[in-house]
XYZ file of C-alpha atoms in Angstrom:
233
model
C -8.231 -15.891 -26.237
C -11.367 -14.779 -24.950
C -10.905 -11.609 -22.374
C -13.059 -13.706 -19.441
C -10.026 -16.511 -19.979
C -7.750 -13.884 -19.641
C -8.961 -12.391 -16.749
C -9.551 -15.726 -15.189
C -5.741 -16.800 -16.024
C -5.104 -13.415 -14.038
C -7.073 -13.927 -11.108
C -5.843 -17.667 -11.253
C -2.182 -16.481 -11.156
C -2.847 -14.154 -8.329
C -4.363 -16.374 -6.643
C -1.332 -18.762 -6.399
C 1.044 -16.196 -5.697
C -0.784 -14.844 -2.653
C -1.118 -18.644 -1.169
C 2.499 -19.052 -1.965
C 2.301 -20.910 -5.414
C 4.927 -18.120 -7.440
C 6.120 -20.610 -10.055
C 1.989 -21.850 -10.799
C 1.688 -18.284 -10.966
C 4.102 -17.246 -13.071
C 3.075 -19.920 -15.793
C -0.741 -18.439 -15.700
C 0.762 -14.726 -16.285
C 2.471 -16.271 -18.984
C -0.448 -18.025 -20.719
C -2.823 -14.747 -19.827
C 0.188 -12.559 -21.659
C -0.325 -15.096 -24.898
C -3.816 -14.653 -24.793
C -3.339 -10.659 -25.259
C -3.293 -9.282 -22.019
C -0.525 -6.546 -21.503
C -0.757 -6.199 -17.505
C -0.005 -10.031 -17.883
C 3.445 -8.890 -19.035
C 3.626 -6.519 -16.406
C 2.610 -8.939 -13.719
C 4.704 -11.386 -14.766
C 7.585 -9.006 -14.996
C 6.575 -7.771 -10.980
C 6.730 -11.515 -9.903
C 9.742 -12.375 -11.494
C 11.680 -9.299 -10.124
C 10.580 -10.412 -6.418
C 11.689 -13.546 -7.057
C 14.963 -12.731 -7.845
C 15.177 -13.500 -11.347
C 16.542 -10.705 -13.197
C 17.022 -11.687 -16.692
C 13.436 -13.032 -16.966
C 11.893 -9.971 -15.699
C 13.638 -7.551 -17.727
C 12.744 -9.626 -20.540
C 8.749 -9.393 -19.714
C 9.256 -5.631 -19.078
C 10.823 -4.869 -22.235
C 7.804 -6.427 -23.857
C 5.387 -4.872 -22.086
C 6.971 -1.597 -22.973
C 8.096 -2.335 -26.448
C 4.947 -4.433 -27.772
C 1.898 -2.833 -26.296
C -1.409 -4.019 -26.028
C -1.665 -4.761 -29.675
C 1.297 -6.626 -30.078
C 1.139 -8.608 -27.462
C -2.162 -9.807 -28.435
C -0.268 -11.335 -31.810
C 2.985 -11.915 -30.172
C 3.705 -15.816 -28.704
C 4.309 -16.781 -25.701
C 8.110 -16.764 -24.382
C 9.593 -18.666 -21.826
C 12.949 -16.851 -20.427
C 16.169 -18.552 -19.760
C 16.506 -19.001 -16.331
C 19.120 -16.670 -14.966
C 20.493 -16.449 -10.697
C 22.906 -13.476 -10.949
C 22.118 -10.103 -12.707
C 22.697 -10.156 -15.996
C 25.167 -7.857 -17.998
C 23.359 -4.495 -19.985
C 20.609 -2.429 -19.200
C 19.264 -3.219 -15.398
C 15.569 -4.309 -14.642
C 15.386 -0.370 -13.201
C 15.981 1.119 -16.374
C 13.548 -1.313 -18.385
C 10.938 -0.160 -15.533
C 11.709 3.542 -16.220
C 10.955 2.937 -20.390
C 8.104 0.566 -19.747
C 6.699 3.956 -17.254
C 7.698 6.436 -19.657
C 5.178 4.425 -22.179
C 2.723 4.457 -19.350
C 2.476 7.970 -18.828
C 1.965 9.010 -22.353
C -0.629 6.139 -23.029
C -2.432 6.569 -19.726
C -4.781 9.752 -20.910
C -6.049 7.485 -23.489
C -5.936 4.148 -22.384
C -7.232 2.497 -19.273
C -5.095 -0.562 -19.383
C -1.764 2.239 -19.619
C -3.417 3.977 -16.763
C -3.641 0.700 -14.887
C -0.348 -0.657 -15.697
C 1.759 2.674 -14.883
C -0.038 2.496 -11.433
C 1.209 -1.062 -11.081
C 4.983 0.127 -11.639
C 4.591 3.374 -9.446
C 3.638 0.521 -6.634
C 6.242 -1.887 -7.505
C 8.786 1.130 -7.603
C 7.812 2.487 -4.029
C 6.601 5.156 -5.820
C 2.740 4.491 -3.505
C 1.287 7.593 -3.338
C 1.629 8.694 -7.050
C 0.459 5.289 -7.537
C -2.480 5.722 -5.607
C -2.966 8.737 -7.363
C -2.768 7.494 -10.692
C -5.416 4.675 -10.309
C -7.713 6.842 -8.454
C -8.079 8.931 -11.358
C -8.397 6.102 -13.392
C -11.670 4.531 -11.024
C -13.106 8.023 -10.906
C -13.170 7.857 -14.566
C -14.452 4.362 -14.293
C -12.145 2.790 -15.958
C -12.505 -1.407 -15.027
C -8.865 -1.529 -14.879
C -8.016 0.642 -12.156
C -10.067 -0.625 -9.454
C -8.137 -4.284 -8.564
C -4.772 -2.752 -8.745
C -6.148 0.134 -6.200
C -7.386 -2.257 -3.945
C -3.765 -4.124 -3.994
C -2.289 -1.315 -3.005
C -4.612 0.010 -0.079
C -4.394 -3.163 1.510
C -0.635 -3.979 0.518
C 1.057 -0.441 1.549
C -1.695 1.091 3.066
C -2.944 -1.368 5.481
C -6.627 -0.318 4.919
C -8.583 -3.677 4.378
C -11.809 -1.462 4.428
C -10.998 0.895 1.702
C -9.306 -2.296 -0.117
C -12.900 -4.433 -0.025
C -14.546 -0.976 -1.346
C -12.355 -0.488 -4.048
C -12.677 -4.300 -5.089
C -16.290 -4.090 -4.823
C -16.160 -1.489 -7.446
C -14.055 -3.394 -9.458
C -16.780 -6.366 -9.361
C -19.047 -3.917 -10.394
C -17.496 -2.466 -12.737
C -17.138 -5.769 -14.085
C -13.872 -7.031 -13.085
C -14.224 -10.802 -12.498
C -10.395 -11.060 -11.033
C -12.182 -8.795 -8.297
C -14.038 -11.298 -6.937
C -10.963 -13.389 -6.338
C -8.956 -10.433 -4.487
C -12.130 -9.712 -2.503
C -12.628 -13.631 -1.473
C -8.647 -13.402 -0.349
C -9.217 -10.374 1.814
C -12.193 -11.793 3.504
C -10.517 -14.947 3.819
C -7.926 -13.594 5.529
C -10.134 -11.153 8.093
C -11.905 -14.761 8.983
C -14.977 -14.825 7.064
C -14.779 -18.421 5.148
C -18.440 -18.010 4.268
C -17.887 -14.993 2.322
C -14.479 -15.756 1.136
C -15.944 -18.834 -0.873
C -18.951 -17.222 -1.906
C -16.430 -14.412 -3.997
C -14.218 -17.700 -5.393
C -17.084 -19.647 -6.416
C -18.504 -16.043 -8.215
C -14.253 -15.700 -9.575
C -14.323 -19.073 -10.890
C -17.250 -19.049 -12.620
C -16.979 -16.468 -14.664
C -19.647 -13.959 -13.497
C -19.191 -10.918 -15.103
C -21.777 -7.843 -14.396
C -22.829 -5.514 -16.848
C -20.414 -2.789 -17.250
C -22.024 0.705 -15.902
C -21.576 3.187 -13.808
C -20.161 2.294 -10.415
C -22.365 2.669 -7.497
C -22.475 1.775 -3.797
C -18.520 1.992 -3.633
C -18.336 5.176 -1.944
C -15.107 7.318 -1.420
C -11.724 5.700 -1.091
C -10.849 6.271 2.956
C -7.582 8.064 3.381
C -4.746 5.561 4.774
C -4.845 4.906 8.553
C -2.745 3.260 11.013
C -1.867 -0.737 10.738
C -5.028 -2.400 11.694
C -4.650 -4.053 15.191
C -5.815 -7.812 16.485
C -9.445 -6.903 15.921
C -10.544 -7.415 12.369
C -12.810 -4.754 10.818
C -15.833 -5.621 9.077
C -15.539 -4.955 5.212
């Protein structure tokens, strides 16, 4: 599968989950993850876990951690059994810890690592290590650090300004899922006319030449829950 699929599968599935759409979600993570994409696995393996649904998740951890990105671009798709109660053996915790130990030795040398181990430091509460992880990764500009920075500013952080920044460096650094995240935020802050502009850019594909970033600026430090007026971004 063609990486722009991929990363429109992604941005689909996030997409759906924000608006409150998990199980449409879930089934893009799971088509992006056949198509080769290894933070599929690990996104799939995030939303599963939230949802409650143990077996499944440990499941798309363990391949995450076990395949890597080369594997799972040969590997087919799965579909879990469904499971309600936790199951029996190793815990979803412990399949996060090996699926993080992978993540730290890989992240020196591969952005998508980098990227992914950020995604479980956030998932594990683990936010400012996280934060520290994929701002290494974006001052290295590496593509795949910049959307899951931008998640967690404006998830944990509350910082919708530093959030649209980081975004914006993801769309320039040629991150088309970007433009999705970015149409969410401004979506949500009130500002339909940009919102749609960034989801009409998301779904079509547009994909700027990778370069340096510029124009993003320095990452604000976190600040206080933003009150009833919305700041520009």
């Amino acid at each position: 599968m063609a990486a722009s699929a991929v990363d429109a599968l992604l941005a689909e599935g996030h997409a759906l989950v924000a608006d409150g759409s998990p199980e449409q979600g879930l089934a893009c993570f799971r088509r992006a993850a056949a198509g080769g994409s290894v933070l599929a696995l690990f996104d799939l393996a995030t939303c599963l876990l939230d949802l409650g649904r143990w077996a499944e998740a440990r499941e798309a951890f363990t391949r995450a951690a076990t395949e890597g990105p080369a594997a799972a671009a040969t590997s087919p798709a799965t579909t879990p059994p469904a499971a309600t109660t936790p199951p029996a053996g190793p815990s979803p915790a412990a399949d996060r810890r090996t699926a993080e130990e992978r993540s730290w030795a890989d992240a020196e040398r591969d952005p998508a690592a980098r990227a992914a181990l950020g995604r479980l430091l956030h998932a594990s509460g683990r936010t400012h290590e996280a934060r520290r992880v994929l701002e290494r990764g974006t001052a290295l500009e590496e593509r795949e650090s910049w959307l899951p920075l931008g998640n967690l500013l404006l998830d944990v952080f509350d910082d919708p300004v530093a959030a649209a920044a980081a975004y914006r460096g993801g769309i320039a650094a040629g991150d088309v899922m970007c433009h999705s995240a970015l149409g969410l935020l401004l979506r949500d802050l009130g500002d339909a006319r940009g919102a749609a502009e960034e989801f009409r850019l998301g779904a079509g594909g547009v994909r700027p030449a990778p370069g340096p970033v510029t124009g993003a600026g320095p990452v604000p430090a976190p600040r206080a829950p933003r009150s009833a007026g919305a700041p520009a971004v």
